[in-house]
Amino acid sequence: MEAETRKDFIMISHTIKEANGKKLLLQGLAVFLIFFLFSDLLKGLPVNKDSSAFFPNFLNFILSASLASFCYYLIKTEKIFDKPIKYSKTSKGLFAVLLCIFTVMFLIVFRVPFNILTVFSKGLLPALPILLAATAAGIFEELLVRGLMFSGLLQLLHQKNSKRPFLGASCLSAIIFGVLHFTNLMTSPFTAVTQQVFYAAVFGLIFAALRIKYNNLWLPVLIHCLIDFQPAVTSGQAPAGNSWISLLIVFLPLIVLSLTVLANFDRDYRQSDENS
């Protein structure tokens, strides 16, 4: 009965359609727990007392890269679509606005170019631990959340014949991405962590939109690594807290715009699928 009533979205990657969504989500949870356990054990090693040193960050990179590779093995592809979507002018325009706003934040608010220059101004060797930590975070978190968990959520929503599969999968994976940052409560103040959870979830929406629009994971991975490329990344602590009002002023428009973009992606997908 289900096979007769459920619409088969032919443009979604066969790898995602044929996957077991619940299994992917459980595997994602297991991968995160393994990472959390082993990273905590690595911090307890005598050689890892200095979190800014090369060796502890090298070990963390090996752990993160190994688990990220396992996530990729489970999803088998970074592609969401077998065929490209034909995006409407409205979707392209809204996405361009979102991309422009995010680029301004990337350059000015998060000061990514300044952070990169600051890190490398001290020399290549002092920059290596930061490079390893930022790369480890970007690769592991994106392969886990936007890769494994997003694919699992998308498969479940596809199975339920959802009218908004991309909006739903993006929102749920963004919430998961934010919630995972609560682990920083072990080393950081509550306010700083809750704010990090909030804006990480907003980033999750934007990264999901990037993955859908460009049909790959590597652009979100690259941007994530660049944002994390800052001196404080090796500390494992949440950034210092800011005013909630200023955060809401900056991020609420991004939330509204991201949700609108994702809803339009769903509409364009349905139309492209019906015409294919």
mmCIF file of N, CA and C in Angstrom, residues 106-229:
data_model
loop_
_atom_site.group_PDB
_atom_site.id
_atom_site.type_symbol
_atom_site.label_atom_id
_atom_site.label_comp_id
_atom_site.label_asym_id
_atom_site.label_seq_id
_atom_site.Cartn_x
_atom_site.Cartn_y
_atom_site.Cartn_z
ATOM 1 N N PHE A 106 30.675 36.911 7.257
ATOM 2 C CA PHE A 106 31.896 36.108 7.160
ATOM 3 C C PHE A 106 33.136 37.003 7.184
ATOM 4 N N LEU A 107 33.064 38.124 6.459
ATOM 5 C CA LEU A 107 34.224 39.001 6.321
ATOM 6 C C LEU A 107 34.367 39.994 7.466
ATOM 7 N N ILE A 108 33.232 40.527 7.951
ATOM 8 C CA ILE A 108 33.283 41.626 8.913
ATOM 9 C C ILE A 108 32.946 41.194 10.335
ATOM 10 N N VAL A 109 31.828 40.480 10.501
ATOM 11 C CA VAL A 109 31.406 40.088 11.852
ATOM 12 C C VAL A 109 32.334 39.018 12.417
ATOM 13 N N PHE A 110 32.574 37.966 11.626
ATOM 14 C CA PHE A 110 33.444 36.876 12.089
ATOM 15 C C PHE A 110 34.915 37.134 11.770
ATOM 16 N N ARG A 111 35.170 38.171 10.990
ATOM 17 C CA ARG A 111 36.539 38.633 10.716
ATOM 18 C C ARG A 111 37.460 37.490 10.273
ATOM 19 N N VAL A 112 36.962 36.682 9.365
ATOM 20 C CA VAL A 112 37.728 35.513 8.931
ATOM 21 C C VAL A 112 39.074 35.900 8.312
ATOM 22 N N PRO A 113 39.131 36.855 7.382
ATOM 23 C CA PRO A 113 40.452 37.224 6.838
ATOM 24 C C PRO A 113 41.402 37.728 7.923
ATOM 25 N N PHE A 114 40.880 38.538 8.848
ATOM 26 C CA PHE A 114 41.718 39.054 9.934
ATOM 27 C C PHE A 114 42.237 37.920 10.808
ATOM 28 N N ASN A 115 41.353 36.951 11.120
ATOM 29 C CA ASN A 115 41.767 35.814 11.947
ATOM 30 C C ASN A 115 42.857 34.994 11.267
ATOM 31 N N ILE A 116 42.712 34.791 9.964
ATOM 32 C CA ILE A 116 43.714 34.019 9.222
ATOM 33 C C ILE A 116 45.068 34.731 9.247
ATOM 34 N N LEU A 117 45.042 36.041 9.004
ATOM 35 C CA LEU A 117 46.291 36.810 9.032
ATOM 36 C C LEU A 117 46.913 36.803 10.426
ATOM 37 N N THR A 118 46.064 36.904 11.450
ATOM 38 C CA THR A 118 46.562 36.895 12.829
ATOM 39 C C THR A 118 47.246 35.578 13.158
ATOM 40 N N VAL A 119 46.614 34.482 12.758
ATOM 41 C CA VAL A 119 47.166 33.157 13.053
ATOM 42 C C VAL A 119 48.506 32.959 12.352
ATOM 43 N N PHE A 120 48.573 33.292 11.057
ATOM 44 C CA PHE A 120 49.800 33.043 10.298
ATOM 45 C C PHE A 120 50.884 34.082 10.561
ATOM 46 N N SER A 121 50.509 35.209 11.182
ATOM 47 C CA SER A 121 51.521 36.228 11.488
ATOM 48 C C SER A 121 52.530 35.734 12.518
ATOM 49 N N LYS A 122 52.148 34.713 13.277
ATOM 50 C CA LYS A 122 53.041 34.163 14.302
ATOM 51 C C LYS A 122 53.946 33.063 13.754
ATOM 52 N N GLY A 123 53.764 32.746 12.467
ATOM 53 C CA GLY A 123 54.595 31.718 11.856
ATOM 54 C C GLY A 123 53.807 30.465 11.542
ATOM 55 N N LEU A 124 54.360 29.637 10.668
ATOM 56 C CA LEU A 124 53.665 28.432 10.225
ATOM 57 C C LEU A 124 53.530 27.397 11.338
ATOM 58 N N LEU A 125 54.588 27.166 12.089
ATOM 59 C CA LEU A 125 54.541 26.138 13.134
ATOM 60 C C LEU A 125 53.513 26.453 14.218
ATOM 61 N N PRO A 126 53.443 27.689 14.744
ATOM 62 C CA PRO A 126 52.392 27.995 15.722
ATOM 63 C C PRO A 126 50.982 27.906 15.131
ATOM 64 N N ALA A 127 50.876 28.072 13.798
ATOM 65 C CA ALA A 127 49.564 28.026 13.150
ATOM 66 C C ALA A 127 49.067 26.596 12.938
ATOM 67 N N LEU A 128 49.970 25.614 12.935
ATOM 68 C CA LEU A 128 49.582 24.236 12.630
ATOM 69 C C LEU A 128 48.524 23.674 13.578
ATOM 70 N N PRO A 129 48.656 23.834 14.908
ATOM 71 C CA PRO A 129 47.610 23.312 15.801
ATOM 72 C C PRO A 129 46.239 23.918 15.510
ATOM 73 N N ILE A 130 46.206 25.216 15.204
ATOM 74 C CA ILE A 130 44.938 25.885 14.891
ATOM 75 C C ILE A 130 44.374 25.358 13.578
ATOM 76 N N LEU A 131 45.248 25.170 12.591
ATOM 77 C CA LEU A 131 44.822 24.614 11.305
ATOM 78 C C LEU A 131 44.240 23.220 11.483
ATOM 79 N N LEU A 132 44.890 22.393 12.274
ATOM 80 C CA LEU A 132 44.400 21.036 12.525
ATOM 81 C C LEU A 132 43.064 21.056 13.249
ATOM 82 N N ALA A 133 42.934 21.913 14.273
ATOM 83 C CA ALA A 133 41.699 21.970 15.058
ATOM 84 C C ALA A 133 40.529 22.463 14.215
ATOM 85 N N ALA A 134 40.757 23.513 13.415
ATOM 86 C CA ALA A 134 39.690 24.064 12.579
ATOM 87 C C ALA A 134 39.267 23.081 11.493
ATOM 88 N N THR A 135 40.244 22.430 10.870
ATOM 89 C CA THR A 135 39.936 21.450 9.825
ATOM 90 C C THR A 135 39.208 20.249 10.400
ATOM 91 N N ALA A 136 39.634 19.793 11.563
ATOM 92 C CA ALA A 136 38.981 18.652 12.215
ATOM 93 C C ALA A 136 37.526 18.959 12.512
ATOM 94 N N ALA A 137 37.257 20.151 13.053
ATOM 95 C CA ALA A 137 35.885 20.527 13.396
ATOM 96 C C ALA A 137 35.017 20.636 12.149
ATOM 97 N N GLY A 138 35.534 21.305 11.117
ATOM 98 C CA GLY A 138 34.752 21.492 9.905
ATOM 99 C C GLY A 138 34.417 20.192 9.205
ATOM 100 N N ILE A 139 35.404 19.328 9.052
ATOM 101 C CA ILE A 139 35.187 18.059 8.351
ATOM 102 C C ILE A 139 34.254 17.150 9.141
ATOM 103 N N PHE A 140 34.542 16.974 10.423
ATOM 104 C CA PHE A 140 33.746 16.038 11.215
ATOM 105 C C PHE A 140 32.302 16.510 11.378
ATOM 106 N N GLU A 141 32.104 17.755 11.768
ATOM 107 C CA GLU A 141 30.752 18.234 12.038
ATOM 108 C C GLU A 141 29.897 18.280 10.781
ATOM 109 N N GLU A 142 30.482 18.662 9.651
ATOM 110 C CA GLU A 142 29.697 18.711 8.416
ATOM 111 C C GLU A 142 29.368 17.317 7.892
ATOM 112 N N LEU A 143 30.334 16.412 7.912
ATOM 113 C CA LEU A 143 30.051 15.042 7.457
ATOM 114 C C LEU A 143 29.045 14.362 8.368
ATOM 115 N N LEU A 144 29.094 14.663 9.658
ATOM 116 C CA LEU A 144 28.155 14.062 10.603
ATOM 117 C C LEU A 144 26.757 14.643 10.452
ATOM 118 N N VAL A 145 26.642 15.972 10.503
ATOM 119 C CA VAL A 145 25.315 16.601 10.556
ATOM 120 C C VAL A 145 24.737 16.843 9.168
ATOM 121 N N ARG A 146 25.444 17.611 8.322
ATOM 122 C CA ARG A 146 24.920 17.880 6.985
ATOM 123 C C ARG A 146 25.063 16.682 6.060
ATOM 124 N N GLY A 147 25.906 15.731 6.430
ATOM 125 C CA GLY A 147 26.042 14.515 5.642
ATOM 126 C C GLY A 147 25.147 13.411 6.144
ATOM 127 N N LEU A 148 25.569 12.744 7.202
ATOM 128 C CA LEU A 148 24.884 11.549 7.690
ATOM 129 C C LEU A 148 23.482 11.852 8.209
ATOM 130 N N MET A 149 23.358 12.805 9.129
ATOM 131 C CA MET A 149 22.060 13.055 9.756
ATOM 132 C C MET A 149 21.080 13.733 8.803
ATOM 133 N N PHE A 150 21.552 14.667 7.994
ATOM 134 C CA PHE A 150 20.679 15.303 7.007
ATOM 135 C C PHE A 150 20.133 14.263 6.032
ATOM 136 N N SER A 151 20.987 13.348 5.587
ATOM 137 C CA SER A 151 20.544 12.301 4.658
ATOM 138 C C SER A 151 19.497 11.404 5.299
ATOM 139 N N GLY A 152 19.709 11.055 6.575
ATOM 140 C CA GLY A 152 18.732 10.235 7.280
ATOM 141 C C GLY A 152 17.397 10.932 7.420
ATOM 142 N N LEU A 153 17.417 12.205 7.782
ATOM 143 C CA LEU A 153 16.180 12.976 7.923
ATOM 144 C C LEU A 153 15.475 13.136 6.583
ATOM 145 N N LEU A 154 16.243 13.405 5.532
ATOM 146 C CA LEU A 154 15.656 13.569 4.206
ATOM 147 C C LEU A 154 15.006 12.273 3.740
ATOM 148 N N GLN A 155 15.651 11.138 4.009
ATOM 149 C CA GLN A 155 15.073 9.852 3.623
ATOM 150 C C GLN A 155 13.761 9.601 4.358
ATOM 151 N N LEU A 156 13.715 9.905 5.642
ATOM 152 C CA LEU A 156 12.492 9.703 6.423
ATOM 153 C C LEU A 156 11.365 10.600 5.920
ATOM 154 N N LEU A 157 11.678 11.847 5.618
ATOM 155 C CA LEU A 157 10.656 12.767 5.123
ATOM 156 C C LEU A 157 10.197 12.375 3.724
ATOM 157 N N HIS A 158 11.129 11.888 2.911
ATOM 158 C CA HIS A 158 10.766 11.371 1.586
ATOM 159 C C HIS A 158 9.844 10.173 1.721
ATOM 160 N N GLN A 159 10.149 9.305 2.663
ATOM 161 C CA GLN A 159 9.340 8.110 2.891
ATOM 162 C C GLN A 159 7.920 8.471 3.326
ATOM 163 N N LYS A 160 7.795 9.567 4.078
ATOM 164 C CA LYS A 160 6.484 10.008 4.559
ATOM 165 C C LYS A 160 5.787 10.933 3.564
ATOM 166 N N ASN A 161 6.382 11.090 2.383
ATOM 167 C CA ASN A 161 5.800 11.918 1.332
ATOM 168 C C ASN A 161 5.592 13.356 1.801
ATOM 169 N N SER A 162 6.570 13.891 2.511
ATOM 170 C CA SER A 162 6.478 15.259 3.017
ATOM 171 C C SER A 162 6.464 16.264 1.868
ATOM 172 N N LYS A 163 5.674 17.322 2.034
ATOM 173 C CA LYS A 163 5.633 18.385 1.036
ATOM 174 C C LYS A 163 6.821 19.336 1.174
ATOM 175 N N ARG A 164 7.482 19.309 2.328
ATOM 176 C CA ARG A 164 8.617 20.196 2.579
ATOM 177 C C ARG A 164 9.824 19.393 3.076
ATOM 178 N N PRO A 165 10.318 18.454 2.289
ATOM 179 C CA PRO A 165 11.399 17.596 2.788
ATOM 180 C C PRO A 165 12.701 18.348 3.067
ATOM 181 N N PHE A 166 13.036 19.323 2.232
ATOM 182 C CA PHE A 166 14.302 20.035 2.429
ATOM 183 C C PHE A 166 14.212 21.027 3.581
ATOM 184 N N LEU A 167 13.080 21.694 3.698
ATOM 185 C CA LEU A 167 12.879 22.592 4.835
ATOM 186 C C LEU A 167 12.891 21.799 6.133
ATOM 187 N N GLY A 168 12.192 20.661 6.150
ATOM 188 C CA GLY A 168 12.140 19.839 7.356
ATOM 189 C C GLY A 168 13.491 19.271 7.739
ATOM 190 N N ALA A 169 14.194 18.685 6.766
ATOM 191 C CA ALA A 169 15.508 18.093 7.051
ATOM 192 C C ALA A 169 16.512 19.162 7.463
ATOM 193 N N SER A 170 16.421 20.335 6.851
ATOM 194 C CA SER A 170 17.348 21.423 7.187
ATOM 195 C C SER A 170 17.107 21.934 8.600
ATOM 196 N N CYS A 171 15.842 22.137 8.964
ATOM 197 C CA CYS A 171 15.516 22.640 10.306
ATOM 198 C C CYS A 171 15.920 21.637 11.383
ATOM 199 N N LEU A 172 15.577 20.379 11.177
ATOM 200 C CA LEU A 172 15.885 19.362 12.187
ATOM 201 C C LEU A 172 17.393 19.156 12.326
ATOM 202 N N SER A 173 18.103 19.125 11.203
ATOM 203 C CA SER A 173 19.562 18.947 11.286
ATOM 204 C C SER A 173 20.226 20.180 11.901
ATOM 205 N N ALA A 174 19.651 21.372 11.661
ATOM 206 C CA ALA A 174 20.192 22.591 12.267
ATOM 207 C C ALA A 174 20.011 22.569 13.781
ATOM 208 N N ILE A 175 18.848 22.101 14.229
ATOM 209 C CA ILE A 175 18.601 21.981 15.671
ATOM 210 C C ILE A 175 19.576 20.989 16.289
ATOM 211 N N ILE A 176 19.766 19.855 15.618
ATOM 212 C CA ILE A 176 20.725 18.855 16.106
ATOM 213 C C ILE A 176 22.120 19.466 16.195
ATOM 214 N N PHE A 177 22.504 20.195 15.154
ATOM 215 C CA PHE A 177 23.824 20.828 15.121
ATOM 216 C C PHE A 177 24.004 21.783 16.296
ATOM 217 N N GLY A 178 22.963 22.554 16.576
ATOM 218 C CA GLY A 178 23.039 23.464 17.712
ATOM 219 C C GLY A 178 23.127 22.734 19.034
ATOM 220 N N VAL A 179 22.265 21.743 19.216
ATOM 221 C CA VAL A 179 22.201 21.010 20.486
ATOM 222 C C VAL A 179 23.519 20.304 20.794
ATOM 223 N N LEU A 180 24.205 19.805 19.773
ATOM 224 C CA LEU A 180 25.483 19.125 19.999
ATOM 225 C C LEU A 180 26.494 20.030 20.699
ATOM 226 N N HIS A 181 26.342 21.331 20.533
ATOM 227 C CA HIS A 181 27.284 22.267 21.160
ATOM 228 C C HIS A 181 27.058 22.420 22.660
ATOM 229 N N PHE A 182 25.982 21.831 23.186
ATOM 230 C CA PHE A 182 25.785 21.851 24.638
ATOM 231 C C PHE A 182 26.898 21.094 25.362
ATOM 232 N N THR A 183 27.631 20.255 24.637
ATOM 233 C CA THR A 183 28.755 19.550 25.269
ATOM 234 C C THR A 183 29.822 20.531 25.761
ATOM 235 N N ASN A 184 29.812 21.752 25.236
ATOM 236 C CA ASN A 184 30.784 22.757 25.682
ATOM 237 C C ASN A 184 30.491 23.283 27.079
ATOM 238 N N LEU A 185 29.351 22.866 27.659
ATOM 239 C CA LEU A 185 29.049 23.269 29.033
ATOM 240 C C LEU A 185 30.089 22.737 30.014
ATOM 241 N N MET A 186 30.824 21.719 29.593
ATOM 242 C CA MET A 186 31.861 21.161 30.463
ATOM 243 C C MET A 186 33.023 22.131 30.666
ATOM 244 N N THR A 187 33.184 23.068 29.732
ATOM 245 C CA THR A 187 34.351 23.962 29.809
ATOM 246 C C THR A 187 33.994 25.441 29.738
ATOM 247 N N SER A 188 32.715 25.769 29.459
ATOM 248 C CA SER A 188 32.357 27.166 29.219
ATOM 249 C C SER A 188 31.113 27.570 30.005
ATOM 250 N N PRO A 189 30.924 28.875 30.245
ATOM 251 C CA PRO A 189 29.749 29.367 30.968
ATOM 252 C C PRO A 189 28.446 29.076 30.225
ATOM 253 N N PHE A 190 27.357 28.976 30.971
ATOM 254 C CA PHE A 190 26.058 28.608 30.408
ATOM 255 C C PHE A 190 25.603 29.603 29.340
ATOM 256 N N THR A 191 25.701 30.894 29.623
ATOM 257 C CA THR A 191 25.234 31.899 28.664
ATOM 258 C C THR A 191 26.002 31.821 27.353
ATOM 259 N N ALA A 192 27.315 31.687 27.439
ATOM 260 C CA ALA A 192 28.139 31.597 26.228
ATOM 261 C C ALA A 192 27.766 30.371 25.400
ATOM 262 N N VAL A 193 27.508 29.253 26.073
ATOM 263 C CA VAL A 193 27.174 28.013 25.362
ATOM 264 C C VAL A 193 25.790 28.102 24.729
ATOM 265 N N THR A 194 24.798 28.618 25.457
ATOM 266 C CA THR A 194 23.449 28.721 24.890
ATOM 267 C C THR A 194 23.437 29.649 23.678
ATOM 268 N N GLN A 195 24.227 30.699 23.726
ATOM 269 C CA GLN A 195 24.318 31.577 22.561
ATOM 270 C C GLN A 195 25.003 30.865 21.403
ATOM 271 N N GLN A 196 26.009 30.071 21.701
ATOM 272 C CA GLN A 196 26.674 29.294 20.655
ATOM 273 C C GLN A 196 25.715 28.282 20.040
ATOM 274 N N VAL A 197 24.899 27.643 20.864
ATOM 275 C CA VAL A 197 23.889 26.706 20.374
ATOM 276 C C VAL A 197 22.934 27.418 19.421
ATOM 277 N N PHE A 198 22.526 28.624 19.791
ATOM 278 C CA PHE A 198 21.586 29.402 18.977
ATOM 279 C C PHE A 198 22.172 29.734 17.610
ATOM 280 N N TYR A 199 23.361 30.362 17.592
ATOM 281 C CA TYR A 199 23.868 30.768 16.277
ATOM 282 C C TYR A 199 24.434 29.596 15.482
ATOM 283 N N ALA A 200 24.811 28.510 16.160
ATOM 284 C CA ALA A 200 25.212 27.305 15.421
ATOM 285 C C ALA A 200 24.018 26.736 14.660
ATOM 286 N N ALA A 201 22.836 26.783 15.276
ATOM 287 C CA ALA A 201 21.625 26.311 14.601
ATOM 288 C C ALA A 201 21.315 27.177 13.380
ATOM 289 N N VAL A 202 21.523 28.489 13.505
ATOM 290 C CA VAL A 202 21.310 29.382 12.358
ATOM 291 C C VAL A 202 22.304 29.055 11.244
ATOM 292 N N PHE A 203 23.565 28.852 11.615
ATOM 293 C CA PHE A 203 24.557 28.422 10.628
ATOM 294 C C PHE A 203 24.119 27.121 9.959
ATOM 295 N N GLY A 204 23.512 26.240 10.752
ATOM 296 C CA GLY A 204 23.056 24.966 10.223
ATOM 297 C C GLY A 204 22.060 25.136 9.097
ATOM 298 N N LEU A 205 21.162 26.112 9.227
ATOM 299 C CA LEU A 205 20.197 26.390 8.159
ATOM 300 C C LEU A 205 20.913 26.869 6.897
ATOM 301 N N ILE A 206 21.875 27.760 7.082
ATOM 302 C CA ILE A 206 22.600 28.310 5.929
ATOM 303 C C ILE A 206 23.454 27.238 5.260
ATOM 304 N N PHE A 207 24.140 26.433 6.053
ATOM 305 C CA PHE A 207 24.963 25.358 5.488
ATOM 306 C C PHE A 207 24.098 24.335 4.751
ATOM 307 N N ALA A 208 22.891 24.063 5.276
ATOM 308 C CA ALA A 208 21.985 23.139 4.594
ATOM 309 C C ALA A 208 21.551 23.721 3.252
ATOM 310 N N ALA A 209 21.264 25.025 3.222
ATOM 311 C CA ALA A 209 20.887 25.678 1.963
ATOM 312 C C ALA A 209 22.028 25.595 0.949
ATOM 313 N N LEU A 210 23.253 25.768 1.425
ATOM 314 C CA LEU A 210 24.417 25.647 0.539
ATOM 315 C C LEU A 210 24.547 24.229 0.000
ATOM 316 N N ARG A 211 24.330 23.258 0.864
ATOM 317 C CA ARG A 211 24.458 21.871 0.412
ATOM 318 C C ARG A 211 23.407 21.549 -0.649
ATOM 319 N N ILE A 212 22.182 22.022 -0.428
ATOM 320 C CA ILE A 212 21.110 21.751 -1.386
ATOM 321 C C ILE A 212 21.374 22.474 -2.705
ATOM 322 N N LYS A 213 21.689 23.762 -2.616
ATOM 323 C CA LYS A 213 21.844 24.576 -3.834
ATOM 324 C C LYS A 213 22.993 24.074 -4.700
ATOM 325 N N TYR A 214 24.110 23.724 -4.083
ATOM 326 C CA TYR A 214 25.284 23.312 -4.854
ATOM 327 C C TYR A 214 25.455 21.797 -4.918
ATOM 328 N N ASN A 215 24.538 21.063 -4.289
ATOM 329 C CA ASN A 215 24.483 19.602 -4.395
ATOM 330 C C ASN A 215 25.796 18.931 -3.988
ATOM 331 N N ASN A 216 26.437 19.470 -2.936
ATOM 332 C CA ASN A 216 27.635 18.827 -2.401
ATOM 333 C C ASN A 216 27.870 19.277 -0.967
ATOM 334 N N LEU A 217 28.795 18.619 -0.311
ATOM 335 C CA LEU A 217 29.122 18.914 1.085
ATOM 336 C C LEU A 217 30.368 19.774 1.240
ATOM 337 N N TRP A 218 31.164 19.868 0.202
ATOM 338 C CA TRP A 218 32.516 20.401 0.378
ATOM 339 C C TRP A 218 32.552 21.906 0.575
ATOM 340 N N LEU A 219 31.592 22.642 0.002
ATOM 341 C CA LEU A 219 31.549 24.083 0.255
ATOM 342 C C LEU A 219 31.204 24.380 1.716
ATOM 343 N N PRO A 220 30.168 23.738 2.300
ATOM 344 C CA PRO A 220 29.931 23.925 3.743
ATOM 345 C C PRO A 220 31.129 23.526 4.598
ATOM 346 N N VAL A 221 31.812 22.455 4.214
ATOM 347 C CA VAL A 221 33.006 22.033 4.960
ATOM 348 C C VAL A 221 34.065 23.131 4.934
ATOM 349 N N LEU A 222 34.327 23.681 3.754
ATOM 350 C CA LEU A 222 35.349 24.720 3.608
ATOM 351 C C LEU A 222 34.999 25.961 4.426
ATOM 352 N N ILE A 223 33.753 26.422 4.318
ATOM 353 C CA ILE A 223 33.333 27.625 5.045
ATOM 354 C C ILE A 223 33.396 27.394 6.546
ATOM 355 N N HIS A 224 32.958 26.219 6.975
ATOM 356 C CA HIS A 224 33.004 25.869 8.401
ATOM 357 C C HIS A 224 34.444 25.908 8.909
ATOM 358 N N CYS A 225 35.356 25.336 8.164
ATOM 359 C CA CYS A 225 36.774 25.337 8.565
ATOM 360 C C CYS A 225 37.321 26.756 8.668
ATOM 361 N N LEU A 226 36.960 27.607 7.715
ATOM 362 C CA LEU A 226 37.467 28.978 7.710
ATOM 363 C C LEU A 226 36.917 29.787 8.882
ATOM 364 N N ILE A 227 35.638 29.587 9.219
ATOM 365 C CA ILE A 227 35.055 30.292 10.366
ATOM 366 C C ILE A 227 35.740 29.870 11.657
ATOM 367 N N ASP A 228 36.056 28.588 11.766
ATOM 368 C CA ASP A 228 36.702 28.077 12.982
ATOM 369 C C ASP A 228 38.195 28.396 13.043
ATOM 370 N N PHE A 229 38.747 28.894 11.947
ATOM 371 C CA PHE A 229 40.192 29.157 11.900
ATOM 372 C C PHE A 229 40.499 30.449 12.660
#
